[in-house]
PDB file of C-alpha atoms in Angstrom:
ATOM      1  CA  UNK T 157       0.000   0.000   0.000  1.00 45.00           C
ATOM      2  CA  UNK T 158       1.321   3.356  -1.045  1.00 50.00           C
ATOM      3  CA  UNK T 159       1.448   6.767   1.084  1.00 56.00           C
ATOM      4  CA  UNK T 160      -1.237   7.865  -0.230  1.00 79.00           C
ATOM      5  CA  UNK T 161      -3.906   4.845  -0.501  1.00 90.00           C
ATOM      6  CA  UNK T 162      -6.944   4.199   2.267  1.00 92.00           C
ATOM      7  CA  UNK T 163      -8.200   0.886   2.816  1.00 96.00           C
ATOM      8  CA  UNK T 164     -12.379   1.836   2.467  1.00 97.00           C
ATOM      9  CA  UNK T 165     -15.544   0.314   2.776  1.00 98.00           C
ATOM     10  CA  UNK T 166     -17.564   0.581   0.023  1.00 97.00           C
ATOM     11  CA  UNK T 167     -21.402   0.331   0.273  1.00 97.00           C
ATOM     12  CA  UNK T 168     -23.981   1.494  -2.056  1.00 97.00           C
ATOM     13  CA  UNK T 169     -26.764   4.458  -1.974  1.00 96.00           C
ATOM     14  CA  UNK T 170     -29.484   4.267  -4.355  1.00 94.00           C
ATOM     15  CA  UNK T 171     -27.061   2.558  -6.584  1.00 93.00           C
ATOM     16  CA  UNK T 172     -24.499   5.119  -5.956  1.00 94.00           C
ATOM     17  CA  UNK T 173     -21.069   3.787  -4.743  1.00 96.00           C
ATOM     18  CA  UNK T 174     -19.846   5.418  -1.750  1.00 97.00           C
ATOM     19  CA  UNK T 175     -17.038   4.803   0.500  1.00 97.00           C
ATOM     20  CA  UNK T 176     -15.643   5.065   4.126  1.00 97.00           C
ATOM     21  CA  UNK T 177     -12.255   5.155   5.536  1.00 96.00           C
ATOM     22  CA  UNK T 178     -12.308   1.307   6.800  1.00 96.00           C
ATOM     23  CA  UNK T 179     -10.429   2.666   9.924  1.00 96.00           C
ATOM     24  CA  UNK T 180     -13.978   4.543  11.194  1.00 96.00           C
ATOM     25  CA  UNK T 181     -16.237   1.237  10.652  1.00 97.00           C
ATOM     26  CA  UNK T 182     -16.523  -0.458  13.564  1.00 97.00           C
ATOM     27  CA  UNK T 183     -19.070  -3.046  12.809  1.00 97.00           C
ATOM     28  CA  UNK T 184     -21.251  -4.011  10.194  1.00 98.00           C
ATOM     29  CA  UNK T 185     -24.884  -5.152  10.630  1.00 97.00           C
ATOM     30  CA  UNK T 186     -27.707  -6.388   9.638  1.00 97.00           C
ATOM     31  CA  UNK T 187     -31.391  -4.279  10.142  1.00 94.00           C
ATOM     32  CA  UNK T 188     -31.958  -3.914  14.088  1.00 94.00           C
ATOM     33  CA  UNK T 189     -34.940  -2.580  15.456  1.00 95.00           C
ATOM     34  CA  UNK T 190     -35.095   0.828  15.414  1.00 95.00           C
ATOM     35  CA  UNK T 191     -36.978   3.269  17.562  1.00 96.00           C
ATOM     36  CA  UNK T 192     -37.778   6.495  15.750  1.00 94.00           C
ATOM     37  CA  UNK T 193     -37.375   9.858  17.719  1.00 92.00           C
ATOM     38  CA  UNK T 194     -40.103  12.164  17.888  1.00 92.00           C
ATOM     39  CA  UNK T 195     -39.592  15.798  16.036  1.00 89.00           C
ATOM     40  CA  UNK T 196     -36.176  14.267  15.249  1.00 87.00           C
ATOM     41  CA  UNK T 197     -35.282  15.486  11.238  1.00 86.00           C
ATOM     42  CA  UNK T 198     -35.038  13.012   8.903  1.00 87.00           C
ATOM     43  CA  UNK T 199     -31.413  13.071   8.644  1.00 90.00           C
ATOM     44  CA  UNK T 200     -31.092  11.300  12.144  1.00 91.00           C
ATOM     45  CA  UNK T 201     -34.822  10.314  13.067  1.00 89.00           C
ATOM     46  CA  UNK T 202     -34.010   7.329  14.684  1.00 94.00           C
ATOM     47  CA  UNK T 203     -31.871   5.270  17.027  1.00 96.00           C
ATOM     48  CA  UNK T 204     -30.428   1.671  17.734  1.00 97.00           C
ATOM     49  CA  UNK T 205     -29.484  -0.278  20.643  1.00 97.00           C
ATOM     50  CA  UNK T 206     -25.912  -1.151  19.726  1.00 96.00           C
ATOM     51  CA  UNK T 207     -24.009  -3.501  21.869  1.00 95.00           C
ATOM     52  CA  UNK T 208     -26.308  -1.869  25.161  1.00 96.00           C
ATOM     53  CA  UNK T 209     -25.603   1.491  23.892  1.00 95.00           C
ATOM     54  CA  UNK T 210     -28.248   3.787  22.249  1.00 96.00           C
ATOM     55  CA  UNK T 211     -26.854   5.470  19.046  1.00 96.00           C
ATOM     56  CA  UNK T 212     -28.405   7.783  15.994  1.00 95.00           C
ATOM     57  CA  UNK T 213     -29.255   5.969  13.042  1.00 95.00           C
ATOM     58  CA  UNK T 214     -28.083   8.500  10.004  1.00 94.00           C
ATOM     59  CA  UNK T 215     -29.449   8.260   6.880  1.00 93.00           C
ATOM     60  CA  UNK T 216     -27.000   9.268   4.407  1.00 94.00           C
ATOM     61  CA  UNK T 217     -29.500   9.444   1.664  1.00 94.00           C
ATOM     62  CA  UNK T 218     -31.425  12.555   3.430  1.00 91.00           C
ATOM     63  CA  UNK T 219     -28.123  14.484   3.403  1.00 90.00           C
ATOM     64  CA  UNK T 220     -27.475  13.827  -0.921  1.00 92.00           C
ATOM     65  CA  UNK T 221     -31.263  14.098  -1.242  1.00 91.00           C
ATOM     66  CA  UNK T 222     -32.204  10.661  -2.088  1.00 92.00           C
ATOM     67  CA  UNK T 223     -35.306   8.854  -2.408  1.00 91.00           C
ATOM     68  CA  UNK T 224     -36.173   7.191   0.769  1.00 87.00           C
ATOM     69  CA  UNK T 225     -36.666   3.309  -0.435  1.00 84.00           C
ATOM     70  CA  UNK T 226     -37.512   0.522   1.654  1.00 90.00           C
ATOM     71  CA  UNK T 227     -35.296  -1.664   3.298  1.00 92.00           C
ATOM     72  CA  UNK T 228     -34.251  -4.986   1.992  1.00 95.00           C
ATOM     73  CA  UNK T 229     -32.547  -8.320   2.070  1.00 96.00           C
ATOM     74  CA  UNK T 230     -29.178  -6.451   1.843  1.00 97.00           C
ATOM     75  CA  UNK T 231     -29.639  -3.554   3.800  1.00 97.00           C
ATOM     76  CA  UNK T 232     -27.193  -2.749   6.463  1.00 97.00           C
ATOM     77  CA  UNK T 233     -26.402  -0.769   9.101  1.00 98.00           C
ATOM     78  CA  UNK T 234     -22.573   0.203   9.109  1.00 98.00           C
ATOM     79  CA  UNK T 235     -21.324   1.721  13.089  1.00 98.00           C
ATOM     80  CA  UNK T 236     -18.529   4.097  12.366  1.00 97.00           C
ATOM     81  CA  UNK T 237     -16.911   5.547  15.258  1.00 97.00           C
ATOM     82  CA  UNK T 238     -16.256   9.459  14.388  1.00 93.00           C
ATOM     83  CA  UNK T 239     -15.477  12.413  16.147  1.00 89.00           C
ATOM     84  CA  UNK T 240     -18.198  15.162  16.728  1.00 83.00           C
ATOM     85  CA  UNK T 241     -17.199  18.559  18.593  1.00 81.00           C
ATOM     86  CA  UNK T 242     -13.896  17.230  19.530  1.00 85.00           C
ATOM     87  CA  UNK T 243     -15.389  13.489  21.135  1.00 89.00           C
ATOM     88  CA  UNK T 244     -15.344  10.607  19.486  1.00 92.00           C
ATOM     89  CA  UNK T 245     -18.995   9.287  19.131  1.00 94.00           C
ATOM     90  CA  UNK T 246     -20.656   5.870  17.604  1.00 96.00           C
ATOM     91  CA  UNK T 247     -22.972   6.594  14.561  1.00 96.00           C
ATOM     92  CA  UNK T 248     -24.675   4.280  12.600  1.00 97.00           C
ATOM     93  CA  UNK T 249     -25.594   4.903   8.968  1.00 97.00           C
ATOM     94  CA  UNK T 250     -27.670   3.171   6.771  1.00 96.00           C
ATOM     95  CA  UNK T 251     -26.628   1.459   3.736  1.00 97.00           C
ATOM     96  CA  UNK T 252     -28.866  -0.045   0.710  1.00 97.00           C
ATOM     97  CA  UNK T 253     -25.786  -2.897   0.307  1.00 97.00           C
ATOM     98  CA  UNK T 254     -22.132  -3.453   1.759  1.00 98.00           C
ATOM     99  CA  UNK T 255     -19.499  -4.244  -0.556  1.00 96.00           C
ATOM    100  CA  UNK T 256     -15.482  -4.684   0.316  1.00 94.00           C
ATOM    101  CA  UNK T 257     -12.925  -3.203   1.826  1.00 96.00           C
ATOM    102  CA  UNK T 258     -10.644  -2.107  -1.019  1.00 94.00           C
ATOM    103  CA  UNK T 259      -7.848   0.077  -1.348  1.00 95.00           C
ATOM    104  CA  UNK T 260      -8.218   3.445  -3.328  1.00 95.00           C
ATOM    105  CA  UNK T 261      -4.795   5.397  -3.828  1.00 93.00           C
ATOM    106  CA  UNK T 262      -4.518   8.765  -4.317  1.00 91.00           C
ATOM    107  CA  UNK T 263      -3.838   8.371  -7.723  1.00 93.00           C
ATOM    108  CA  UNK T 264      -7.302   6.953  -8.906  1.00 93.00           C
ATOM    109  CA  UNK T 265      -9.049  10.087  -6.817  1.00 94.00           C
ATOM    110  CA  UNK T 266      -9.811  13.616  -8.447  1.00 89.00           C
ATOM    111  CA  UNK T 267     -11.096  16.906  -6.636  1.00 89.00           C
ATOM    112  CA  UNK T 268     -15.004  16.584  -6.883  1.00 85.00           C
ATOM    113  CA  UNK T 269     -15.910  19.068  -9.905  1.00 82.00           C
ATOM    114  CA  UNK T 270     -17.442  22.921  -8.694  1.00 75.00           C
ATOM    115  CA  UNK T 271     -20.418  21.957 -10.959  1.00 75.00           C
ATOM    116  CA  UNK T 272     -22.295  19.123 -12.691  1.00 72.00           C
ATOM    117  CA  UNK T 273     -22.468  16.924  -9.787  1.00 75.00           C
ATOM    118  CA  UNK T 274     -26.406  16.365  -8.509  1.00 77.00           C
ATOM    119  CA  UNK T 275     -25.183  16.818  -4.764  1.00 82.00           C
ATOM    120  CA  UNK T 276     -23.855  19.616  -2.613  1.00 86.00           C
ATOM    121  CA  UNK T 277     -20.275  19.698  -3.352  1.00 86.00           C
ATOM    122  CA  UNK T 278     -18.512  20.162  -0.090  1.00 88.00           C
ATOM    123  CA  UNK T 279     -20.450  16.866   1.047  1.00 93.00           C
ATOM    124  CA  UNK T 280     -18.106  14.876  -1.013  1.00 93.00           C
ATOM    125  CA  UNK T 281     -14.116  14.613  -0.012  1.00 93.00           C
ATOM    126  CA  UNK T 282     -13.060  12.911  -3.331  1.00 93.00           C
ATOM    127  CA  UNK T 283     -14.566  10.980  -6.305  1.00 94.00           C
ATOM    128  CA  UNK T 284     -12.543   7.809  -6.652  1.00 95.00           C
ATOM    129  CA  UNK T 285     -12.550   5.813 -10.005  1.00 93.00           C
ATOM    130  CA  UNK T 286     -12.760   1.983  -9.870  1.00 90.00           C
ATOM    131  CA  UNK T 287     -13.455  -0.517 -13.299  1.00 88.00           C
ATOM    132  CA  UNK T 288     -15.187   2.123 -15.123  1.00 88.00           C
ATOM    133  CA  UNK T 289     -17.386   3.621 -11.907  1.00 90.00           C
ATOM    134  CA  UNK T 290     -16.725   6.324  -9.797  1.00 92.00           C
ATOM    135  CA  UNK T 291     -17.091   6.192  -6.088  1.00 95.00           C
ATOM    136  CA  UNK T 292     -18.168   9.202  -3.639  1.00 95.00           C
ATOM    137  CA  UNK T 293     -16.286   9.487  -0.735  1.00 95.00           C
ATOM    138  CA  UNK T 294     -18.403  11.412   1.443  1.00 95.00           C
ATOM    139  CA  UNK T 295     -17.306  14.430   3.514  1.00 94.00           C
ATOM    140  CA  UNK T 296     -18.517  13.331   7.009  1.00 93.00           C
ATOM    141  CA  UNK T 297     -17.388  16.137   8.594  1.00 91.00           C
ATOM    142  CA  UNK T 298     -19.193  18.682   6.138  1.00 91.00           C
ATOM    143  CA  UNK T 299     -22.415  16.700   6.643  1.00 92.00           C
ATOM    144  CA  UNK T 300     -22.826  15.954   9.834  1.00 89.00           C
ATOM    145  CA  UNK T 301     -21.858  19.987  10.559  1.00 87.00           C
ATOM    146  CA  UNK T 302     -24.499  20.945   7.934  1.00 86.00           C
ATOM    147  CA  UNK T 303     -27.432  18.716   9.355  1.00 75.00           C
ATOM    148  CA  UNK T 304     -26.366  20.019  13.038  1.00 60.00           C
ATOM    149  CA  UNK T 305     -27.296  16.599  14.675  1.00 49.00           C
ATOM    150  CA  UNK T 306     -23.807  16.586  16.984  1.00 45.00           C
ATOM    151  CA  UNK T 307     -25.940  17.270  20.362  1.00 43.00           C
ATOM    152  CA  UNK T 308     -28.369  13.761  19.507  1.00 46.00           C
ATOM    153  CA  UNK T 309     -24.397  11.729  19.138  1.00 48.00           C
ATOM    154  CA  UNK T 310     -23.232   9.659  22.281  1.00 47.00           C
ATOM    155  CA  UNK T 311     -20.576   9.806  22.774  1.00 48.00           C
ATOM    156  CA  UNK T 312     -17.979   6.990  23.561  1.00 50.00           C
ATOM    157  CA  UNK T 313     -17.308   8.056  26.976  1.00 51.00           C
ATOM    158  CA  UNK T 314     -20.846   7.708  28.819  1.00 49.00           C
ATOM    159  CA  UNK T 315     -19.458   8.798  31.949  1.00 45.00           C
ATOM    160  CA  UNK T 316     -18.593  11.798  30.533  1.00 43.00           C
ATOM    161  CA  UNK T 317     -21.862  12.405  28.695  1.00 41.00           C
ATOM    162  CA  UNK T 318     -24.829  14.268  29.670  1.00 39.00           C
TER     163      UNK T 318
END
Protein backbone atom coordinates (compact mmCIF):
# COMPACT_ATOMS: atom_id res chain seq x y z
CA UNK A 1 0.00 0.00 0.00
CA UNK A 2 1.32 3.36 -1.04
CA UNK A 3 1.45 6.77 1.08
CA UNK A 4 -1.24 7.86 -0.23
CA UNK A 5 -3.91 4.85 -0.50
CA UNK A 6 -6.94 4.20 2.27
CA UNK A 7 -8.20 0.89 2.82
CA UNK A 8 -12.38 1.84 2.47
CA UNK A 9 -15.54 0.31 2.78
CA UNK A 10 -17.56 0.58 0.02
CA UNK A 11 -21.40 0.33 0.27
CA UNK A 12 -23.98 1.49 -2.06
CA UNK A 13 -26.76 4.46 -1.97
CA UNK A 14 -29.48 4.27 -4.36
CA UNK A 15 -27.06 2.56 -6.58
CA UNK A 16 -24.50 5.12 -5.96
CA UNK A 17 -21.07 3.79 -4.74
CA UNK A 18 -19.85 5.42 -1.75
CA UNK A 19 -17.04 4.80 0.50
CA UNK A 20 -15.64 5.07 4.13
CA UNK A 21 -12.26 5.16 5.54
CA UNK A 22 -12.31 1.31 6.80
CA UNK A 23 -10.43 2.67 9.92
CA UNK A 24 -13.98 4.54 11.19
CA UNK A 25 -16.24 1.24 10.65
CA UNK A 26 -16.52 -0.46 13.56
CA UNK A 27 -19.07 -3.05 12.81
CA UNK A 28 -21.25 -4.01 10.19
CA UNK A 29 -24.88 -5.15 10.63
CA UNK A 30 -27.71 -6.39 9.64
CA UNK A 31 -31.39 -4.28 10.14
CA UNK A 32 -31.96 -3.91 14.09
CA UNK A 33 -34.94 -2.58 15.46
CA UNK A 34 -35.09 0.83 15.41
CA UNK A 35 -36.98 3.27 17.56
CA UNK A 36 -37.78 6.50 15.75
CA UNK A 37 -37.38 9.86 17.72
CA UNK A 38 -40.10 12.16 17.89
CA UNK A 39 -39.59 15.80 16.04
CA UNK A 40 -36.18 14.27 15.25
CA UNK A 41 -35.28 15.49 11.24
CA UNK A 42 -35.04 13.01 8.90
CA UNK A 43 -31.41 13.07 8.64
CA UNK A 44 -31.09 11.30 12.14
CA UNK A 45 -34.82 10.31 13.07
CA UNK A 46 -34.01 7.33 14.68
CA UNK A 47 -31.87 5.27 17.03
CA UNK A 48 -30.43 1.67 17.73
CA UNK A 49 -29.48 -0.28 20.64
CA UNK A 50 -25.91 -1.15 19.73
CA UNK A 51 -24.01 -3.50 21.87
CA UNK A 52 -26.31 -1.87 25.16
CA UNK A 53 -25.60 1.49 23.89
CA UNK A 54 -28.25 3.79 22.25
CA UNK A 55 -26.85 5.47 19.05
CA UNK A 56 -28.41 7.78 15.99
CA UNK A 57 -29.26 5.97 13.04
CA UNK A 58 -28.08 8.50 10.00
CA UNK A 59 -29.45 8.26 6.88
CA UNK A 60 -27.00 9.27 4.41
CA UNK A 61 -29.50 9.44 1.66
CA UNK A 62 -31.42 12.55 3.43
CA UNK A 63 -28.12 14.48 3.40
CA UNK A 64 -27.47 13.83 -0.92
CA UNK A 65 -31.26 14.10 -1.24
CA UNK A 66 -32.20 10.66 -2.09
CA UNK A 67 -35.31 8.85 -2.41
CA UNK A 68 -36.17 7.19 0.77
CA UNK A 69 -36.67 3.31 -0.44
CA UNK A 70 -37.51 0.52 1.65
CA UNK A 71 -35.30 -1.66 3.30
CA UNK A 72 -34.25 -4.99 1.99
CA UNK A 73 -32.55 -8.32 2.07
CA UNK A 74 -29.18 -6.45 1.84
CA UNK A 75 -29.64 -3.55 3.80
CA UNK A 76 -27.19 -2.75 6.46
CA UNK A 77 -26.40 -0.77 9.10
CA UNK A 78 -22.57 0.20 9.11
CA UNK A 79 -21.32 1.72 13.09
CA UNK A 80 -18.53 4.10 12.37
CA UNK A 81 -16.91 5.55 15.26
CA UNK A 82 -16.26 9.46 14.39
CA UNK A 83 -15.48 12.41 16.15
CA UNK A 84 -18.20 15.16 16.73
CA UNK A 85 -17.20 18.56 18.59
CA UNK A 86 -13.90 17.23 19.53
CA UNK A 87 -15.39 13.49 21.14
CA UNK A 88 -15.34 10.61 19.49
CA UNK A 89 -19.00 9.29 19.13
CA UNK A 90 -20.66 5.87 17.60
CA UNK A 91 -22.97 6.59 14.56
CA UNK A 92 -24.67 4.28 12.60
CA UNK A 93 -25.59 4.90 8.97
CA UNK A 94 -27.67 3.17 6.77
CA UNK A 95 -26.63 1.46 3.74
CA UNK A 96 -28.87 -0.05 0.71
CA UNK A 97 -25.79 -2.90 0.31
CA UNK A 98 -22.13 -3.45 1.76
CA UNK A 99 -19.50 -4.24 -0.56
CA UNK A 100 -15.48 -4.68 0.32
CA UNK A 101 -12.93 -3.20 1.83
CA UNK A 102 -10.64 -2.11 -1.02
CA UNK A 103 -7.85 0.08 -1.35
CA UNK A 104 -8.22 3.44 -3.33
CA UNK A 105 -4.79 5.40 -3.83
CA UNK A 106 -4.52 8.76 -4.32
CA UNK A 107 -3.84 8.37 -7.72
CA UNK A 108 -7.30 6.95 -8.91
CA UNK A 109 -9.05 10.09 -6.82
CA UNK A 110 -9.81 13.62 -8.45
CA UNK A 111 -11.10 16.91 -6.64
CA UNK A 112 -15.00 16.58 -6.88
CA UNK A 113 -15.91 19.07 -9.90
CA UNK A 114 -17.44 22.92 -8.69
CA UNK A 115 -20.42 21.96 -10.96
CA UNK A 116 -22.29 19.12 -12.69
CA UNK A 117 -22.47 16.92 -9.79
CA UNK A 118 -26.41 16.37 -8.51
CA UNK A 119 -25.18 16.82 -4.76
CA UNK A 120 -23.86 19.62 -2.61
CA UNK A 121 -20.28 19.70 -3.35
CA UNK A 122 -18.51 20.16 -0.09
CA UNK A 123 -20.45 16.87 1.05
CA UNK A 124 -18.11 14.88 -1.01
CA UNK A 125 -14.12 14.61 -0.01
CA UNK A 126 -13.06 12.91 -3.33
CA UNK A 127 -14.57 10.98 -6.30
CA UNK A 128 -12.54 7.81 -6.65
CA UNK A 129 -12.55 5.81 -10.01
CA UNK A 130 -12.76 1.98 -9.87
CA UNK A 131 -13.46 -0.52 -13.30
CA UNK A 132 -15.19 2.12 -15.12
CA UNK A 133 -17.39 3.62 -11.91
CA UNK A 134 -16.72 6.32 -9.80
CA UNK A 135 -17.09 6.19 -6.09
CA UNK A 136 -18.17 9.20 -3.64
CA UNK A 137 -16.29 9.49 -0.73
CA UNK A 138 -18.40 11.41 1.44
CA UNK A 139 -17.31 14.43 3.51
CA UNK A 140 -18.52 13.33 7.01
CA UNK A 141 -17.39 16.14 8.59
CA UNK A 142 -19.19 18.68 6.14
CA UNK A 143 -22.41 16.70 6.64
CA UNK A 144 -22.83 15.95 9.83
CA UNK A 145 -21.86 19.99 10.56
CA UNK A 146 -24.50 20.95 7.93
CA UNK A 147 -27.43 18.72 9.36
CA UNK A 148 -26.37 20.02 13.04
CA UNK A 149 -27.30 16.60 14.67
CA UNK A 150 -23.81 16.59 16.98
CA UNK A 151 -25.94 17.27 20.36
CA UNK A 152 -28.37 13.76 19.51
CA UNK A 153 -24.40 11.73 19.14
CA UNK A 154 -23.23 9.66 22.28
CA UNK A 155 -20.58 9.81 22.77
CA UNK A 156 -17.98 6.99 23.56
CA UNK A 157 -17.31 8.06 26.98
CA UNK A 158 -20.85 7.71 28.82
CA UNK A 159 -19.46 8.80 31.95
CA UNK A 160 -18.59 11.80 30.53
CA UNK A 161 -21.86 12.40 28.70
CA UNK A 162 -24.83 14.27 29.67
Amino acid sequence: MTQHAIEALTFDLQGETFALEAGLVREVLDLLPETEVPGAPPFVGAVINFRGRIIPLVDLRVAFEMERGDPTIDTRIVVIEHPLDGEPALIGLRADKVHEVTTITHETTEDVPRIGLRWRTDFIRRLARRDGDLIVIPDLDQIFAARGQTASVTSLHPTQAR
